[in-house]
Each structure stands twice: as structure tokens, then as C-alpha cells.
Short mmCIF file of C-alpha atoms and ligand atoms in Angstrom, two decimals:
data_model
loop_
_atom_site.label_atom_id
_atom_site.label_comp_id
_atom_site.label_asym_id
_atom_site.label_seq_id
_atom_site.Cartn_x
_atom_site.Cartn_y
_atom_site.Cartn_z
CA MET A 70 -0.03 0.02 0.03
CA THR A 71 1.35 3.40 -0.84
CA GLU A 72 1.94 5.79 2.07
CA GLN A 73 -0.64 8.48 2.44
CA PRO A 74 0.62 12.20 2.33
CA PRO A 75 1.10 13.99 5.52
CA VAL A 76 -1.77 16.31 6.79
CA VAL A 77 0.23 17.57 9.84
CA GLU A 78 4.04 17.79 9.74
CA LEU A 79 5.66 19.14 12.89
CA CYS A 80 9.43 19.71 13.08
CA GLY A 81 10.82 20.81 16.50
CA ILE A 82 7.57 22.39 17.51
CA SER A 83 7.35 23.75 21.00
CA LEU A 84 5.13 26.17 22.78
CA THR A 85 5.80 28.33 25.79
CA TYR A 86 3.32 30.84 27.08
CA PRO A 87 5.10 34.04 27.85
CA GLY A 88 3.54 34.73 31.26
CA PRO A 89 4.95 35.94 33.51
CA PRO A 90 5.75 33.56 34.61
CA PRO A 91 6.52 31.62 31.41
CA VAL A 92 4.91 28.21 31.15
CA THR A 93 6.39 25.53 28.86
CA ALA A 94 3.31 23.70 27.65
CA LEU A 95 4.89 21.67 24.89
CA ARG A 96 8.58 20.62 24.51
CA PRO A 97 10.10 20.31 21.10
CA VAL A 98 8.46 17.49 19.16
CA ASP A 99 8.58 16.06 15.66
CA LEU A 100 5.48 14.54 14.41
CA ILE A 101 3.82 13.34 11.20
CA VAL A 102 -0.01 12.59 10.84
CA ARG A 103 -0.94 11.07 7.58
CA ARG A 104 -4.24 11.39 5.82
CA GLY A 105 -6.72 8.89 7.05
CA GLU A 106 -5.14 8.26 10.52
CA PHE A 107 -7.21 8.31 13.67
CA VAL A 108 -4.84 9.65 16.37
CA THR A 109 -5.71 9.76 20.05
CA VAL A 110 -3.63 11.97 22.51
CA THR A 111 -3.90 11.14 26.21
CA GLY A 112 -2.23 12.50 29.27
CA PRO A 113 -3.04 13.98 32.65
CA SER A 114 -4.70 17.24 33.09
CA GLY A 115 -2.34 20.21 32.61
CA ALA A 116 0.08 17.89 30.51
CA GLY A 117 -0.31 20.14 27.47
CA LYS A 118 -2.93 18.28 25.47
CA SER A 119 -5.24 21.44 24.64
CA SER A 120 -2.11 23.42 23.88
CA PHE A 121 -0.98 20.86 21.41
CA LEU A 122 -4.48 20.84 19.77
CA ASN A 123 -4.67 24.75 19.72
CA LEU A 124 -1.32 24.73 17.94
CA VAL A 125 -2.25 22.18 15.32
CA GLY A 126 -5.50 23.97 14.92
CA LEU A 127 -3.78 27.26 14.08
CA LEU A 128 -5.50 28.92 17.19
CA ASP A 129 -2.08 29.41 18.77
CA MET A 130 1.40 29.91 17.35
CA GLN A 131 4.48 27.85 18.20
CA THR A 132 7.37 29.33 19.97
CA SER A 133 9.79 27.36 17.80
CA GLY A 134 9.92 24.85 15.01
CA SER A 135 7.92 24.43 11.69
CA TYR A 136 4.37 23.41 11.07
CA LEU A 137 3.30 22.25 7.63
CA LEU A 138 -0.50 21.72 7.21
CA ASP A 139 -1.35 19.97 3.98
CA GLY A 140 2.09 20.88 2.86
CA ILE A 141 1.60 24.62 3.51
CA ASP A 142 4.24 26.20 5.90
CA THR A 143 1.94 27.91 8.48
CA GLY A 144 4.72 29.93 10.02
CA ALA A 145 5.13 31.99 6.96
CA LEU A 146 1.50 33.10 6.92
CA CYS A 147 0.01 36.33 8.09
CA ASP A 148 -2.92 36.38 10.66
CA ARG A 149 -5.53 36.66 7.95
CA ASP A 150 -4.19 33.77 5.87
CA ARG A 151 -3.86 31.60 8.98
CA THR A 152 -7.42 32.23 9.74
CA ALA A 153 -8.52 31.50 6.17
CA LEU A 154 -6.45 28.33 6.15
CA ARG A 155 -7.96 27.13 9.54
CA GLY A 156 -11.47 27.78 8.08
CA ARG A 157 -10.68 25.81 4.89
CA LEU A 158 -8.76 22.72 6.33
CA ILE A 159 -9.76 22.33 9.96
CA GLY A 160 -12.90 21.29 11.81
CA PHE A 161 -13.08 21.58 15.61
CA VAL A 162 -15.22 19.77 18.21
CA PHE A 163 -14.90 20.81 21.87
CA GLN A 164 -16.21 19.34 25.15
CA SER A 165 -18.90 21.92 25.56
CA PHE A 166 -20.49 21.92 22.21
CA HIS A 167 -20.48 25.64 21.51
CA LEU A 168 -23.80 25.79 19.73
CA LEU A 169 -25.76 29.12 19.33
CA PRO A 170 -28.80 28.50 21.54
CA TYR A 171 -31.34 30.53 19.36
CA ARG A 172 -30.40 28.77 16.15
CA THR A 173 -31.71 25.55 14.82
CA ALA A 174 -29.37 22.54 14.37
CA MET A 175 -29.33 23.21 10.64
CA GLU A 176 -28.61 26.96 11.10
CA ASN A 177 -25.83 26.16 13.58
CA VAL A 178 -24.34 23.83 10.94
CA ALA A 179 -24.75 26.22 8.01
CA LEU A 180 -23.14 29.08 9.88
CA ALA A 181 -19.88 27.16 9.39
CA LEU A 182 -20.30 27.85 5.61
CA VAL A 183 -21.07 31.55 5.92
CA TYR A 184 -17.68 32.66 4.65
CA ARG A 185 -17.89 30.56 1.55
CA LYS A 186 -19.08 32.15 -1.54
CA GLN A 187 -22.31 29.97 -1.51
CA LYS A 188 -26.01 30.84 -1.79
CA ARG A 189 -28.03 30.47 1.38
CA THR A 190 -29.99 27.70 -0.06
CA GLU A 191 -26.96 25.82 -1.11
CA ARG A 192 -25.44 26.30 2.54
CA MET A 193 -28.76 24.91 3.98
CA GLU A 194 -28.60 21.91 1.64
CA ARG A 195 -25.11 21.08 2.73
CA ALA A 196 -25.97 21.57 6.36
CA ARG A 197 -28.87 19.23 5.85
CA GLU A 198 -26.58 16.50 4.34
CA ALA A 199 -24.11 16.94 7.11
CA LEU A 200 -26.77 16.33 9.77
CA VAL A 201 -28.04 13.25 7.81
CA ARG A 202 -24.47 11.93 8.03
CA VAL A 203 -24.43 12.27 11.81
CA GLY A 204 -27.84 10.61 12.05
CA LEU A 205 -29.87 13.63 13.00
CA GLU A 206 -32.23 14.06 9.98
CA HIS A 207 -35.16 13.94 12.24
CA ARG A 208 -33.85 16.87 14.36
CA ILE A 209 -32.83 19.28 11.68
CA ASP A 210 -35.06 22.13 12.88
CA ALA A 211 -34.67 21.56 16.71
CA LEU A 212 -33.00 24.18 19.04
CA PRO A 213 -29.97 22.97 20.80
CA THR A 214 -31.70 23.34 24.21
CA THR A 215 -34.11 20.70 23.16
CA LEU A 216 -31.47 18.26 22.19
CA SER A 217 -29.62 15.75 24.49
CA GLY A 218 -25.93 15.99 25.10
CA GLY A 219 -25.12 13.35 22.49
CA GLU A 220 -27.27 15.02 19.81
CA ARG A 221 -25.74 18.28 20.53
CA GLN A 222 -22.31 16.83 20.05
CA ARG A 223 -23.54 15.25 16.69
CA VAL A 224 -24.67 18.68 15.58
CA ALA A 225 -21.21 20.11 16.54
CA ILE A 226 -19.60 17.24 14.60
CA ALA A 227 -21.78 17.94 11.60
CA ARG A 228 -20.81 21.62 11.88
CA ALA A 229 -17.09 20.59 11.99
CA VAL A 230 -17.36 18.41 8.89
CA VAL A 231 -19.76 20.34 6.73
CA SER A 232 -16.94 22.25 4.91
CA ASN A 233 -15.04 18.92 4.24
CA PRO A 234 -11.98 19.80 6.19
CA SER A 235 -8.66 17.96 5.92
CA LEU A 236 -8.38 17.42 9.55
CA LEU A 237 -10.92 17.06 12.33
CA LEU A 238 -9.51 18.16 15.84
CA CYS A 239 -11.59 17.10 18.91
CA ASP A 240 -10.62 18.27 22.42
CA GLU A 241 -12.34 15.89 25.02
CA PRO A 242 -15.32 15.44 22.72
CA THR A 243 -16.97 12.99 25.20
CA GLY A 244 -16.03 14.83 28.32
CA ASN A 245 -19.62 15.93 28.96
CA LEU A 246 -21.35 12.61 27.98
CA ASP A 247 -22.34 9.43 29.77
CA THR A 248 -20.41 6.28 28.82
CA ARG A 249 -22.96 4.86 26.29
CA THR A 250 -23.50 8.25 24.62
CA ALA A 251 -19.63 8.70 24.46
CA SER A 252 -19.40 5.35 22.76
CA SER A 253 -21.93 6.15 20.04
CA VAL A 254 -20.30 9.61 19.34
CA LEU A 255 -16.94 7.72 19.01
CA SER A 256 -18.61 5.28 16.51
CA LEU A 257 -19.72 8.26 14.55
CA LEU A 258 -16.09 9.58 14.52
CA GLU A 259 -14.92 6.08 13.44
CA GLU A 260 -17.47 6.13 10.56
CA LEU A 261 -16.16 9.41 9.36
CA ASN A 262 -12.51 8.11 9.59
CA SER A 263 -13.52 4.98 7.67
CA VAL A 264 -14.32 7.16 4.61
CA GLY A 265 -11.06 8.98 4.71
CA LEU A 266 -11.29 11.83 7.39
CA THR A 267 -8.17 12.39 9.48
CA ILE A 268 -9.03 12.69 13.01
CA VAL A 269 -7.04 13.78 16.17
CA VAL A 270 -8.92 13.24 19.52
CA ILE A 271 -7.67 14.67 22.75
CA THR A 272 -8.79 12.72 25.83
CA HIS A 273 -7.88 11.78 29.33
CA ASP A 274 -10.16 8.76 29.18
CA LEU A 275 -8.19 5.59 28.19
CA ALA A 276 -11.41 3.97 26.99
CA VAL A 277 -11.75 6.67 24.44
CA ALA A 278 -8.06 6.58 23.49
CA ARG A 279 -8.47 2.73 22.77
CA ARG A 280 -10.84 3.72 19.86
CA GLY A 281 -8.00 5.22 17.82
CA SER A 282 -5.64 3.52 15.55
CA ARG A 283 -2.51 5.27 16.91
CA SER A 284 -2.00 6.79 20.31
CA LEU A 285 0.26 9.54 21.49
CA GLU A 286 0.91 10.47 25.13
CA ILE A 287 1.83 13.92 26.54
CA ARG A 288 3.26 14.31 30.03
CA ASP A 289 4.73 17.43 31.24
CA GLY A 290 4.69 18.79 27.86
CA GLN A 291 6.70 15.97 26.33
CA MET A 292 4.92 14.08 23.54
CA SER A 293 5.75 10.33 22.86
CA GLU A 294 4.32 7.66 20.74
CA GLN A 295 2.44 4.94 22.65
CA ALA A 296 2.91 1.33 21.56
CA ILE A 297 -0.74 0.16 21.16
CA THR A 298 -1.29 -2.75 23.52
CA TRP A 299 -5.07 -2.95 23.22
P1 ADP B 19 -4.42 19.95 29.18
O1 ADP B 19 -5.17 20.15 28.11
O2 ADP B 19 -3.53 18.62 28.97
O3 ADP B 19 -5.06 19.81 30.46
P2 ADP B 19 -3.22 22.57 28.71
O4 ADP B 19 -2.61 22.39 27.38
O5 ADP B 19 -4.51 23.22 28.95
O6 ADP B 19 -3.37 21.04 29.32
O7 ADP B 19 -2.23 23.28 29.73
C1 ADP B 19 -0.75 22.94 29.65
C2 ADP B 19 -0.04 23.89 30.65
O8 ADP B 19 -0.04 25.16 29.99
C3 ADP B 19 -0.72 24.08 31.95
O9 ADP B 19 0.32 24.20 32.87
C4 ADP B 19 -1.61 25.31 31.86
O10 ADP B 19 -1.76 25.90 33.15
C5 ADP B 19 -0.71 26.12 30.97
N1 ADP B 19 -1.55 27.06 30.18
C6 ADP B 19 -2.55 26.68 29.27
N2 ADP B 19 -3.02 27.74 28.57
C7 ADP B 19 -2.29 28.80 29.00
C8 ADP B 19 -2.37 30.32 28.70
N3 ADP B 19 -3.05 30.74 27.83
N4 ADP B 19 -1.27 30.93 29.31
C9 ADP B 19 -0.40 30.49 30.19
N5 ADP B 19 -0.42 29.25 30.57
C10 ADP B 19 -1.32 28.34 30.04
MG1 MG B 20 -7.30 20.38 27.96
#
């Protein structure tokens, strides 16, 4: 089988928050994530997991090293181009779903496309398709407050994938869900991965980490590859 191209290529990447006092959140690391991988990142609270995700998600800027996303050297970009690249290539899913309370599920998803040069009807159609993909066709017009936690996270996942990103980044996506709901949200992520989506999931939960095909661990800002023993 031919090797898939890298989506994420980190070379000597580190992150120190300036403070004061300065905090080293991520020590220098080299890492390649290839298209189609499902990577989980574990580690105790405060280890640097979210810092890593924010860096890969272009929400934060490294202190040293280089970061190529889909072959593009992100360090060379101005703020506007970084933001545009993030919007085009990356989808985010967070622990607390971040849905707009007075917008329907479909509107929440369609808002992710608002910066595209697409007609409203076209955006709505794509939002509908994304909600079908996550199994919520029957809840398209529901407000987030009327949805269960698992359903809200599905809406958030639909919103994250509606623009066909190269990379889906999830920070503790099951942190607010009970075990059974968490498992079904993970099944959804596996399904999206099986049709080619590259996924990185941050979790402190080993049961979640087991669902990935590759596992990394961060301790005290130091990232290392984990041999998969499950
Ligand atoms: P995790 O997600 O693994 O719990 P974080 O990446 O959030 O860990 O945090 C790693 C370290 O960086 C912690 O010591 C945290 O206090 C610190 N940190 C996180 N964000 C900031 C920030 N914006 N400014 C300063 N320190 C931060
Ligand atoms: Mg965190």
C-alpha cells in the first residue's frame, strides 16, 4: 500500500506561554500525521494536550519549530491567511458543544459555511446533508436546548465536517457525555474516519483512546508515541 501524504508535519515544534511567569506547555516534538489516520492523544490534566491541539488547529502559534499543514508552511502566513487556512482545512469539536442557543441545528451547521461564496439555499442543503451523515435528519429544525448531550455533540460534529476539512480536531469530545452516549459519538467519528477523514482526538479517558488506530501521550509537555497494547 502506498503511504498516504502527511496532513500535519511538525518539526521541532514547541510552545511556551510568555507569562509571567513563562509556562512551557509543549517541549520540542517532531510528528507526522498522515491522511486517514485516527490519532488519540492522552495525558493527565495540565500535560499540554489542549495546547497541542490549539497549535495544530492554528489557534495558537508555536514558540519554535515549523508546522506544515497539507504541505503549507503555516509559520510564513499572516494572521488573515492563517485564519482562512484554518477555516478551509480544519474542523473543531470541543467538550462543551459551543452551539448558538437560538439557532436551529441546521442553522448552527450552515453558519460554518457563511464565509464561503455560496448561496443560502446551497449552504442549507449542505448543512442538511451533514446532519443526515451524523444521524440527525429528524432533528434538523430543533433548537440545541431541546437536544440531548449526545445529539448536541452530533450537531457540533456536523458543523465541523460540513466544509469537508482535511483534519478534524476534537478536544475531550466525550467529556460531557455518559459512557454509552460517548461510545456512540466515537462510533460516529470512526465512521467518518473510515471514509477518509483524518482525526485527532484529545482525551484523558483511556477507553476513548483505545478507539484510535494510533496513540500519543503527553506528560509534562513531552509528547511520545505509545505502543498500542489494546
Ligand atoms: P491539558 O489540556 O493537558 O489539561 P493545557 O494544554 O491546557 O493542558 O495546559 C498545559 C499547561 O499550560 C498548564 O500548565 C496550563 O496551566 C498552561 N496554560 C494553558 N493555557 C495557558 C495560557 N493561555 N497562558 C499560560 N499558561 C497556559
Ligand atoms: Mg485540555
